[in-house]
Amino acid sequence: MKKRSFLLLLPLLFQVYAGNAQHTQRQLSTVISRQIDTLLMPDIEGIKQALEIKTDDSNKPVLLFLSGGPGSSMMPAASSFTSLLKTKFTLVQWDQRDAGKTLALNPSPTQPSVAQMKRDTYQVIRFLTKELNQEKIYLAGSSWGNVLGFYMVEKHPELLHGYFAVNPVISQLASEQELLEILRTHFKEDPLASKELASVTIPFEKDEDLFYLRKWLFYKEGKKYATSDEFKNGFLKWSATWSPVWNEVMAIDLPKTLKKVKCPIYFFVGKNDIQTSSTITQNYFQVIKAPRKSLFVFENSGHQIHKDEPEKLQKAILQTLEIKGSTITGGD
């Protein structure tokens, strides 16, 4: 009887041992490091979307960048603003729908919309957590990218270690109105600029409204090409795809709709940014409630901190990894 009982126990003991062995193997697989330098093209929401992943240790936390635009790519210049970040993160650049390498692979079969691109963002993050075997990631939004980033902060904070909001879209209708008044005052002695800016209506009624705002903003910033026919043709071509999306963005007013978040959030603001008002962003920082929050103001930057002060931006992001409480600090 004892012999038979022992024989009956053998299958059970084998199952327990095998189960423990599999569990141990799974644990080992989560700590094995991989070096990655690749471009992946997973199917996301019906099209192939380009994801560039770079790391010397795949166990480092993931940092996904959400490009500005819409319709722009940060991928070609990524090395210029990630040289320090690569010491702490697995870096991911994503070319969004109808932008960069994703556009080259396959144009969007439907007119892009904010809702569609929010779904894209969620699915990209789910893909990355599975592909890189991590439960959460860090997320950084630049300008328009914050439309997608704040959606994730609001709806899926469980997927985020923290959020980096760089020159974010906060209340874009108010920001565009503020910009228009600044430009009208600045160019009041310029007949052509005054005439074109006087024709602008906000909310925008035609593509030329946004075009004139950006034309004279860029010219004020020293970009002389903004008055060329080539710039106008390129901008209006962009508008054919993206002006409906930007009109949706104009309805975003985070101080009214998002007053409390459930993940750490860090704001990075160019002091001279008048495209997405730095004043509006700093006022929003004061009122939003978060487990942790910080504000970094960059004295020598406008709307593109990652180009104006890339090293200081990276150091500020790395500094947030050490921040334990609510802080206001400068970019120096």
Tab-separated table of C-alpha atoms in Angstrom:
chain	number	residue	atom	x	y	z
A	1	MET	CA	0.000	0.000	0.000
A	2	LYS	CA	2.834	2.384	0.907
A	3	LYS	CA	4.620	1.604	-2.350
A	4	ARG	CA	1.464	2.262	-4.331
A	5	SER	CA	0.851	5.531	-2.440
A	6	PHE	CA	4.383	6.647	-3.258
A	7	LEU	CA	3.891	5.813	-6.917
A	8	LEU	CA	0.678	7.804	-6.949
A	9	LEU	CA	2.529	10.782	-5.491
A	10	LEU	CA	5.202	10.769	-8.194
A	11	PRO	CA	3.079	12.522	-10.882
A	12	LEU	CA	2.008	15.140	-8.350
A	13	LEU	CA	5.601	15.757	-7.229
A	14	PHE	CA	6.700	16.028	-10.842
A	15	GLN	CA	3.968	18.603	-11.569
A	16	VAL	CA	4.978	20.683	-8.543
A	17	TYR	CA	8.669	20.534	-9.466
A	18	ALA	CA	7.982	21.313	-13.113
A	19	GLY	CA	5.740	24.201	-12.114
A	20	ASN	CA	8.421	25.641	-9.823
A	21	ALA	CA	11.032	25.212	-12.529
A	22	GLN	CA	8.861	27.090	-15.037
A	23	HIS	CA	8.254	29.843	-12.490
A	24	THR	CA	11.994	30.124	-11.860
A	25	GLN	CA	12.653	30.262	-15.599
A	26	ARG	CA	10.082	33.053	-15.992
A	27	GLN	CA	11.743	34.980	-13.191
A	28	LEU	CA	15.146	34.565	-14.822
A	29	SER	CA	13.803	35.689	-18.183
A	30	THR	CA	12.641	38.982	-16.668
A	31	VAL	CA	16.121	39.926	-15.486
A	32	ILE	CA	18.138	38.891	-18.544
A	33	SER	CA	19.366	42.079	-20.219
A	34	ARG	CA	19.242	42.705	-23.960
A	35	GLN	CA	20.963	45.344	-26.025
A	36	ILE	CA	18.485	46.732	-28.546
A	37	ASP	CA	18.912	49.025	-31.534
A	38	THR	CA	16.058	48.334	-33.870
A	39	LEU	CA	13.158	49.716	-35.857
A	40	LEU	CA	9.934	47.788	-35.321
A	41	MET	CA	6.822	48.153	-37.461
A	42	PRO	CA	3.919	46.548	-35.571
A	43	ASP	CA	0.341	46.704	-36.782
A	44	ILE	CA	-1.371	49.383	-34.693
A	45	GLU	CA	-5.005	50.273	-35.326
A	46	GLY	CA	-5.009	48.946	-38.877
A	47	ILE	CA	-1.663	50.265	-40.158
A	48	LYS	CA	2.038	49.593	-39.616
A	49	GLN	CA	3.583	52.166	-37.273
A	50	ALA	CA	7.316	52.790	-36.880
A	51	LEU	CA	8.922	52.418	-33.446
A	52	GLU	CA	12.641	52.961	-32.918
A	53	ILE	CA	13.971	51.287	-29.752
A	54	LYS	CA	17.482	51.893	-28.429
A	55	THR	CA	19.044	50.660	-25.180
A	56	ASP	CA	22.146	48.978	-23.820
A	57	ASP	CA	20.022	47.264	-21.165
A	58	SER	CA	16.425	46.275	-21.837
A	59	ASN	CA	15.719	46.223	-18.100
A	60	LYS	CA	16.060	49.998	-17.964
A	61	PRO	CA	12.666	51.748	-17.733
A	62	VAL	CA	11.104	52.686	-21.050
A	63	LEU	CA	10.817	56.347	-22.078
A	64	LEU	CA	8.511	56.915	-25.048
A	65	PHE	CA	8.551	60.295	-26.820
A	66	LEU	CA	5.357	61.733	-28.313
A	67	SER	CA	6.383	64.058	-31.153
A	68	GLY	CA	4.983	67.505	-31.753
A	69	GLY	CA	3.172	68.579	-34.889
A	70	PRO	CA	0.868	66.917	-35.553
A	71	GLY	CA	2.555	65.303	-38.506
A	72	SER	CA	6.163	65.755	-37.329
A	73	SER	CA	8.888	63.269	-36.410
A	74	MET	CA	11.510	63.602	-33.668
A	75	MET	CA	13.219	60.408	-34.811
A	76	PRO	CA	15.905	61.859	-37.145
A	77	ALA	CA	17.287	64.240	-34.495
A	78	ALA	CA	16.731	62.028	-31.442
A	79	SER	CA	20.425	61.546	-30.667
A	80	SER	CA	20.810	65.302	-30.084
A	81	PHE	CA	18.470	65.316	-27.062
A	82	THR	CA	18.897	61.778	-25.672
A	83	SER	CA	22.673	61.358	-25.169
A	84	LEU	CA	22.311	61.661	-21.379
A	85	LEU	CA	18.919	59.987	-21.116
A	86	LYS	CA	20.242	56.759	-22.597
A	87	THR	CA	22.169	56.146	-19.373
A	88	LYS	CA	18.907	55.630	-17.473
A	89	PHE	CA	16.235	54.698	-20.011
A	90	THR	CA	15.312	52.400	-22.842
A	91	LEU	CA	14.505	55.075	-25.434
A	92	VAL	CA	11.599	54.783	-27.855
A	93	GLN	CA	10.793	57.147	-30.711
A	94	TRP	CA	7.448	56.734	-32.466
A	95	ASP	CA	6.466	58.201	-35.824
A	96	GLN	CA	2.748	58.760	-35.460
A	97	ARG	CA	0.054	58.150	-38.043
A	98	ASP	CA	0.759	60.135	-41.248
A	99	ALA	CA	4.209	61.224	-40.038
A	100	GLY	CA	7.793	60.213	-40.825
A	101	LYS	CA	8.529	56.543	-41.379
A	102	THR	CA	4.961	55.525	-40.592
A	103	LEU	CA	3.673	57.719	-43.413
A	104	ALA	CA	6.320	56.241	-45.734
A	105	LEU	CA	5.120	52.741	-44.825
A	106	ASN	CA	1.422	53.440	-45.249
A	107	PRO	CA	-0.679	56.606	-45.278
A	108	SER	CA	-3.631	56.546	-42.919
A	109	PRO	CA	-6.627	55.046	-44.767
A	110	THR	CA	-8.900	57.469	-42.905
A	111	GLN	CA	-8.684	61.146	-41.996
A	112	PRO	CA	-6.654	61.338	-38.775
A	113	SER	CA	-8.535	62.523	-35.709
A	114	VAL	CA	-7.667	63.157	-32.077
A	115	ALA	CA	-9.745	60.128	-31.034
A	116	GLN	CA	-7.953	57.855	-33.523
A	117	MET	CA	-4.524	58.999	-32.429
A	118	LYS	CA	-5.399	58.541	-28.757
A	119	ARG	CA	-6.268	54.930	-29.580
A	120	ASP	CA	-2.966	54.619	-31.450
A	121	THR	CA	-1.099	55.892	-28.399
A	122	TYR	CA	-2.733	53.434	-26.037
A	123	GLN	CA	-2.030	50.504	-28.360
A	124	VAL	CA	1.595	51.567	-28.892
A	125	ILE	CA	2.153	51.658	-25.133
A	126	ARG	CA	0.484	48.280	-24.670
A	127	PHE	CA	2.735	46.874	-27.395
A	128	LEU	CA	5.853	48.275	-25.712
A	129	THR	CA	4.992	46.956	-22.258
A	130	LYS	CA	4.510	43.502	-23.727
A	131	GLU	CA	7.504	43.615	-26.082
A	132	LEU	CA	9.883	44.908	-23.394
A	133	ASN	CA	8.350	42.969	-20.510
A	134	GLN	CA	7.564	46.031	-18.368
A	135	GLU	CA	4.334	46.892	-16.586
A	136	LYS	CA	4.765	50.671	-16.858
A	137	ILE	CA	6.688	53.224	-18.885
A	138	TYR	CA	7.729	56.870	-18.695
A	139	LEU	CA	6.083	59.130	-21.273
A	140	ALA	CA	7.257	62.482	-22.678
A	141	GLY	CA	5.073	64.729	-24.818
A	142	SER	CA	6.344	67.653	-26.892
A	143	SER	CA	3.814	70.351	-27.865
A	144	TRP	CA	1.002	68.523	-29.730
A	145	GLY	CA	2.275	65.245	-28.292
A	146	ASN	CA	0.815	66.364	-24.967
A	147	VAL	CA	-2.693	65.994	-26.374
A	148	LEU	CA	-1.972	62.271	-26.500
A	149	GLY	CA	0.117	62.272	-23.330
A	150	PHE	CA	-2.474	63.914	-21.098
A	151	TYR	CA	-5.041	61.447	-22.438
A	152	MET	CA	-2.875	58.622	-21.111
A	153	VAL	CA	-2.339	60.455	-17.822
A	154	GLU	CA	-6.084	60.884	-17.400
A	155	LYS	CA	-7.356	57.528	-18.663
A	156	HIS	CA	-4.480	55.079	-18.096
A	157	PRO	CA	-2.208	56.282	-15.274
A	158	GLU	CA	-1.695	52.642	-14.287
A	159	LEU	CA	0.593	52.310	-17.321
A	160	LEU	CA	2.833	55.261	-16.394
A	161	HIS	CA	5.708	55.693	-13.961
A	162	GLY	CA	5.519	59.410	-14.686
A	163	TYR	CA	4.758	61.984	-17.372
A	164	PHE	CA	7.044	64.706	-18.807
A	165	ALA	CA	5.040	67.570	-20.356
A	166	VAL	CA	7.321	69.673	-22.589
A	167	ASN	CA	5.846	72.989	-23.803
A	168	PRO	CA	2.418	71.403	-23.558
A	169	VAL	CA	-0.925	72.176	-25.129
A	170	ILE	CA	-3.029	73.224	-22.117
A	171	SER	CA	-5.728	75.678	-23.267
A	172	GLN	CA	-4.943	76.177	-26.934
A	173	LEU	CA	-7.830	78.514	-27.780
A	174	ALA	CA	-6.653	80.962	-25.118
A	175	SER	CA	-3.043	80.435	-26.197
A	176	GLU	CA	-3.768	81.237	-29.853
A	177	GLN	CA	-5.725	84.346	-28.807
A	178	GLU	CA	-2.807	85.477	-26.651
A	179	LEU	CA	-0.391	84.842	-29.531
A	180	LEU	CA	-2.513	86.852	-31.966
A	181	GLU	CA	-2.488	89.897	-29.697
A	182	ILE	CA	1.283	89.651	-29.203
A	183	LEU	CA	1.872	89.482	-32.969
A	184	ARG	CA	-0.542	92.328	-33.783
A	185	THR	CA	1.286	94.557	-31.309
A	186	HIS	CA	4.739	93.498	-32.483
A	187	PHE	CA	3.968	94.057	-36.184
A	188	LYS	CA	1.744	97.126	-35.865
A	189	GLU	CA	4.154	99.159	-38.055
A	190	ASP	CA	4.347	96.456	-40.746
A	191	PRO	CA	1.545	96.995	-43.308
A	192	LEU	CA	1.500	93.460	-44.735
A	193	ALA	CA	1.725	91.698	-41.373
A	194	SER	CA	-0.912	93.980	-39.877
A	195	LYS	CA	-3.286	93.329	-42.770
A	196	GLU	CA	-2.882	89.553	-42.640
A	197	LEU	CA	-3.092	89.345	-38.853
A	198	ALA	CA	-6.176	91.586	-38.858
A	199	SER	CA	-7.921	88.989	-41.042
A	200	VAL	CA	-7.361	86.144	-38.558
A	201	THR	CA	-10.398	84.858	-36.675
A	202	ILE	CA	-10.229	82.605	-33.600
A	203	PRO	CA	-11.642	79.951	-33.479
A	204	PHE	CA	-10.193	79.417	-36.948
A	205	GLU	CA	-12.611	79.559	-39.863
A	206	LYS	CA	-10.143	78.850	-42.667
A	207	ASP	CA	-6.675	77.358	-43.063
A	208	GLU	CA	-5.193	80.810	-43.716
A	209	ASP	CA	-6.050	81.873	-40.151
A	210	LEU	CA	-3.574	79.444	-38.618
A	211	PHE	CA	-1.145	79.989	-41.499
A	212	TYR	CA	-0.886	83.745	-40.867
A	213	LEU	CA	-0.356	83.146	-37.152
A	214	ARG	CA	2.477	80.692	-37.745
A	215	LYS	CA	3.961	82.714	-40.616
A	216	TRP	CA	4.429	85.832	-38.508
A	217	LEU	CA	5.347	83.913	-35.352
A	218	PHE	CA	8.174	82.166	-37.197
A	219	TYR	CA	9.238	85.419	-38.873
A	220	LYS	CA	9.368	87.118	-35.458
A	221	GLU	CA	11.629	84.286	-34.314
A	222	GLY	CA	14.058	85.040	-37.140
A	223	LYS	CA	12.931	82.372	-39.611
A	224	LYS	CA	12.914	84.474	-42.764
A	225	TYR	CA	11.759	81.553	-44.931
A	226	ALA	CA	8.310	81.890	-43.346
A	227	THR	CA	7.434	84.634	-45.858
A	228	SER	CA	8.303	82.458	-48.881
A	229	ASP	CA	5.828	80.845	-51.261
A	230	GLU	CA	7.494	77.492	-50.566
A	231	PHE	CA	6.634	77.776	-46.856
A	232	LYS	CA	3.049	78.783	-47.644
A	233	ASN	CA	2.551	75.886	-50.059
A	234	GLY	CA	4.026	73.419	-47.589
A	235	PHE	CA	1.919	74.736	-44.720
A	236	LEU	CA	-1.327	74.606	-46.666
A	237	LYS	CA	-0.480	71.062	-47.785
A	238	TRP	CA	-0.025	70.180	-44.102
A	239	SER	CA	-3.359	71.857	-43.348
A	240	ALA	CA	-5.195	69.587	-45.770
A	241	THR	CA	-4.525	66.698	-43.382
A	242	TRP	CA	-4.101	68.345	-40.020
A	243	SER	CA	-6.278	71.452	-39.716
A	244	PRO	CA	-9.328	69.351	-38.692
A	245	VAL	CA	-7.190	67.807	-35.944
A	246	TRP	CA	-5.893	71.191	-34.782
A	247	ASN	CA	-9.444	72.529	-34.666
A	248	GLU	CA	-10.223	69.659	-32.271
A	249	VAL	CA	-7.182	70.621	-30.213
A	250	MET	CA	-8.571	74.136	-29.889
A	251	ALA	CA	-11.378	72.723	-27.754
A	252	ILE	CA	-8.949	71.343	-25.136
A	253	ASP	CA	-9.034	73.236	-21.836
A	254	LEU	CA	-7.237	71.157	-19.197
A	255	PRO	CA	-7.742	73.548	-16.270
A	256	LYS	CA	-11.467	72.836	-16.607
A	257	THR	CA	-11.367	69.140	-17.522
A	258	LEU	CA	-8.298	67.699	-15.758
A	259	LYS	CA	-7.723	69.065	-12.262
A	260	LYS	CA	-6.267	65.959	-10.639
A	261	VAL	CA	-4.054	63.142	-11.932
A	262	LYS	CA	-2.958	59.840	-10.438
A	263	CYS	CA	0.644	59.671	-11.620
A	264	PRO	CA	3.673	61.969	-11.158
A	265	ILE	CA	3.762	64.794	-13.681
A	266	TYR	CA	6.587	67.182	-14.544
A	267	PHE	CA	6.299	70.370	-16.608
A	268	PHE	CA	9.113	71.774	-18.791
A	269	VAL	CA	8.466	75.275	-20.083
A	270	GLY	CA	10.439	77.545	-22.383
A	271	LYS	CA	10.263	81.029	-20.852
A	272	ASN	CA	10.005	82.588	-24.322
A	273	ASP	CA	7.352	80.203	-25.650
A	274	ILE	CA	4.365	82.089	-27.068
A	275	GLN	CA	3.157	79.271	-29.334
A	276	THR	CA	1.861	77.265	-26.376
A	277	SER	CA	1.699	79.992	-23.769
A	278	SER	CA	4.237	79.524	-20.976
A	279	THR	CA	2.037	81.656	-18.708
A	280	ILE	CA	-0.958	79.371	-19.223
A	281	THR	CA	1.182	76.312	-18.493
A	282	GLN	CA	2.669	77.771	-15.313
A	283	ASN	CA	-0.777	78.755	-14.059
A	284	TYR	CA	-2.020	75.227	-14.721
A	285	PHE	CA	0.904	73.762	-12.822
A	286	GLN	CA	-0.142	75.725	-9.753
A	287	VAL	CA	-3.633	74.219	-9.628
A	288	ILE	CA	-3.266	70.639	-10.853
A	289	LYS	CA	-3.095	68.017	-8.111
A	290	ALA	CA	-0.750	65.047	-8.543
A	291	PRO	CA	1.120	62.501	-6.391
A	292	ARG	CA	4.277	64.415	-7.349
A	293	LYS	CA	4.764	67.401	-9.603
A	294	SER	CA	7.542	69.800	-10.575
A	295	LEU	CA	7.972	72.766	-12.889
A	296	PHE	CA	11.190	73.497	-14.790
A	297	VAL	CA	11.481	76.868	-16.550
A	298	PHE	CA	14.136	77.220	-19.261
A	299	GLU	CA	15.322	80.811	-19.509
A	300	ASN	CA	16.870	80.515	-22.978
A	301	SER	CA	14.190	78.448	-24.706
A	302	GLY	CA	11.145	79.096	-26.815
A	303	HIS	CA	8.747	76.435	-28.022
A	304	GLN	CA	11.336	73.724	-28.698
A	305	ILE	CA	13.384	73.138	-25.559
A	306	HIS	CA	14.810	69.901	-26.976
A	307	LYS	CA	16.529	72.029	-29.657
A	308	ASP	CA	17.249	75.195	-27.646
A	309	GLU	CA	18.613	73.602	-24.446
A	310	PRO	CA	18.857	69.840	-25.004
A	311	GLU	CA	21.422	69.124	-22.295
A	312	LYS	CA	19.529	71.068	-19.621
A	313	LEU	CA	16.286	69.345	-20.615
A	314	GLN	CA	17.870	65.927	-20.185
A	315	LYS	CA	19.397	66.852	-16.837
A	316	ALA	CA	16.023	68.107	-15.653
A	317	ILE	CA	14.324	64.864	-16.678
A	318	LEU	CA	17.001	62.875	-14.863
A	319	GLN	CA	16.549	65.101	-11.822
A	320	THR	CA	12.889	64.082	-11.591
A	321	LEU	CA	13.998	60.531	-10.855
A	322	GLU	CA	15.292	61.840	-7.516
A	323	ILE	CA	12.378	64.153	-6.679
A	324	LYS	CA	10.217	62.963	-3.783
A	325	GLY	CA	7.890	65.922	-3.272
A	326	SER	CA	6.244	68.854	-5.039
A	327	THR	CA	8.933	71.221	-6.310
A	328	ILE	CA	9.316	74.349	-8.384
A	329	THR	CA	12.747	74.743	-9.912
A	330	GLY	CA	14.556	76.341	-12.817
A	331	GLY	CA	16.195	74.690	-15.796
A	332	ASP	CA	19.746	75.669	-14.840
